[in-house]
Amino acid sequence: MTVVLNPATEEPLAELEAAGVEETDEAVAAARAAFPAWRAVAPADRARLLRRLATLVEEHYEELSRIESRNVGKPIAGARGEVGMVAQVFHFYAGAIDKFHGETIPVAGGVDMTFREPLGVVGLITPWNFPLNIASWKLGPALACGNTVVIKPAELTPLSTLRLGELALEAGIPDGVLNVVVGKGSVVGQRLIEHPDVAKIGFTGSTEVGQQVMRGAAATIKRVTLELGGKSANVVFADADVERAAASAPYAVFDNAGQDCCARSRILVEASVYDRFIDAFVDATGKVKVGDPEDDASEMGPLISAAHRETVASFVEDEPLFRGATPDGPGYWYPCTVVEASASDRIARDEVFGPVAAVIPFADEDEAVRIANDSAYGLSGSIWTRDGARALRVARAIDTGVLSINSNSSVRVSTPFGGFKQSGFGRELGMHALEGYSEVKNVFYSTD
Ligand code: NAD
């Protein structure tokens, strides 16, 4: 039995039967049986079904937002934004189905053409921080390409994905095409990785489990997409609008209580404006509204669990520069925390996955790039400068998959998202994601 909690109240929301290997195998068998008919659905009809799912998500917008907010402890305003994105993702991939096609390649003696074939049954394994959003990033392209799916949400946050599974059936997506299996990663996830009938694993989660996915996938040469951890840098040059950079920096690291793979949790600031930045940043951090996720005005909720709170707390060894307030009473609260660090400190190297920002001074552009790249991760990051040439120079020099200039926003429905280095590989979102859910077939047709 899995008891699903509300992390803001510590009260149970649901009790669910945890699936085992047998149930996982049944789901894979159902997905396998549904595959031939699903891949044969005419592109326009598959598009219509995905569009209907998008519309149902819109119609159930408030219900889904409440489920997500209660189960993850995220502020309702943020949950609404995420559910809005889920609908957009399904609209996007509905529209992409008949725009993702093969080529004809000039060759001697005939016609050479390529096809984009679905992979078959894909296993999707998702984390607890953005459960429905990340599910949609994988489901959209997987279903659009004609694959069938078994999705395993995180044990802590399965409720929104279960509801989405029901809405998919209501939309007319045939039985067996989208199967949701709730259970442990070490049981259900592991079985999906090993199962000979699963052609690909689309995984989002920690780098540690990502390594296990990659190792396990080797036995059956499964395709894998890995979206893993991050320790992204927010680089603020002296020639930037320092006040604007400082005012927005809290939301780049404390959003979702810091439980965000894209969190700009290392803030690198040019030494000549360091004190000015710190004053404005601490001031803005003190204004982040931490409180009841159900309150429309809340900007930060609790952490996901008591165990995770302990892990986050273990990173703050000394008295921080700033520690914010948290509500009294139940809930896994942890305050917005700002520490001054040097690039070699643990707090500046490891992913905290909580609301802790490490601020690090740098002397010049070369040092900024060196510190930004001195990480095993390479997911996202920001660059703040008014010098256009520098902005592009630094953007090209930083080894991460997603960067924003004079902004902290790097996730959009139509643009590719994914990591360099140990942040993973493969791309989600945009047209790029379709490549990870299809195989290129090359056919030569002789005209002799
Ligand atoms: P996690 O790796 O613990 O779990 C992720 C998923 O993997 C869960 O569904 C879990 O049940 C499953 N799992 C666990 N052990 C497994 C195993 N042995 N075999 C198969 N599946 C297994 O990660 P988490 O704590 O849920 O999420 C936080 C992590 O996810 C952070 O590191 C964060 O950076 C990362 N993340 C990355 C992205 C991205 O897009 N790059 C997005 C969100 C989160």
mmCIF file with all atom_site columns, C-alpha atoms in Angstrom, residues 45-59 90-91 94 167-173:
data_model
loop_
_atom_site.group_PDB
_atom_site.id
_atom_site.type_symbol
_atom_site.label_atom_id
_atom_site.label_alt_id
_atom_site.label_comp_id
_atom_site.label_asym_id
_atom_site.label_entity_id
_atom_site.label_seq_id
_atom_site.pdbx_PDB_ins_code
_atom_site.Cartn_x
_atom_site.Cartn_y
_atom_site.Cartn_z
_atom_site.occupancy
_atom_site.B_iso_or_equiv
_atom_site.pdbx_formal_charge
_atom_site.auth_seq_id
_atom_site.auth_comp_id
_atom_site.auth_asym_id
_atom_site.auth_atom_id
_atom_site.pdbx_PDB_model_num
ATOM 1  C CA . ASP A 1 45  ? -7.164  11.133 -36.378 1.00 0.00 ? 45  ASP A CA 1
ATOM 2  C CA . ARG A 1 46  ? -4.324  10.667 -33.909 1.00 0.00 ? 46  ARG A CA 1
ATOM 3  C CA . ALA A 1 47  ? -3.968  14.449 -33.880 1.00 0.00 ? 47  ALA A CA 1
ATOM 4  C CA . ARG A 1 48  ? -7.681  14.823 -33.185 1.00 0.00 ? 48  ARG A CA 1
ATOM 5  C CA . LEU A 1 49  ? -7.422  12.450 -30.197 1.00 0.00 ? 49  LEU A CA 1
ATOM 6  C CA . LEU A 1 50  ? -4.451  14.317 -28.719 1.00 0.00 ? 50  LEU A CA 1
ATOM 7  C CA . ARG A 1 51  ? -6.284  17.607 -29.244 1.00 0.00 ? 51  ARG A CA 1
ATOM 8  C CA . ARG A 1 52  ? -9.298  16.216 -27.430 1.00 0.00 ? 52  ARG A CA 1
ATOM 9  C CA . LEU A 1 53  ? -7.030  15.242 -24.533 1.00 0.00 ? 53  LEU A CA 1
ATOM 10 C CA . ALA A 1 54  ? -5.592  18.786 -24.520 1.00 0.00 ? 54  ALA A CA 1
ATOM 11 C CA . THR A 1 55  ? -9.115  20.196 -24.425 1.00 0.00 ? 55  THR A CA 1
ATOM 12 C CA . LEU A 1 56  ? -10.113 17.882 -21.569 1.00 0.00 ? 56  LEU A CA 1
ATOM 13 C CA . VAL A 1 57  ? -7.045  19.048 -19.614 1.00 0.00 ? 57  VAL A CA 1
ATOM 14 C CA . GLU A 1 58  ? -8.250  22.619 -20.180 1.00 0.00 ? 58  GLU A CA 1
ATOM 15 C CA . GLU A 1 59  ? -11.757 21.722 -19.059 1.00 0.00 ? 59  GLU A CA 1
ATOM 16 C CA . PHE A 1 90  ? -0.752  18.102 -26.134 1.00 0.00 ? 90  PHE A CA 1
ATOM 17 C CA . HIS A 1 91  ? -1.970  20.801 -28.544 1.00 0.00 ? 91  HIS A CA 1
ATOM 18 C CA . ALA A 1 94  ? -1.321  17.119 -31.991 1.00 0.00 ? 94  ALA A CA 1
ATOM 19 C CA . LEU A 1 167 ? -8.932  11.764 -19.195 1.00 0.00 ? 167 LEU A CA 1
ATOM 20 C CA . ALA A 1 168 ? -7.023  10.043 -22.024 1.00 0.00 ? 168 ALA A CA 1
ATOM 21 C CA . LEU A 1 169 ? -9.664  7.291  -22.091 1.00 0.00 ? 169 LEU A CA 1
ATOM 22 C CA . GLU A 1 170 ? -12.403 9.910  -21.993 1.00 0.00 ? 170 GLU A CA 1
ATOM 23 C CA . ALA A 1 171 ? -10.742 11.633 -24.946 1.00 0.00 ? 171 ALA A CA 1
ATOM 24 C CA . GLY A 1 172 ? -11.136 8.405  -26.939 1.00 0.00 ? 172 GLY A CA 1
ATOM 25 C CA . ILE A 1 173 ? -7.514  7.290  -26.855 1.00 0.00 ? 173 ILE A CA 1
#
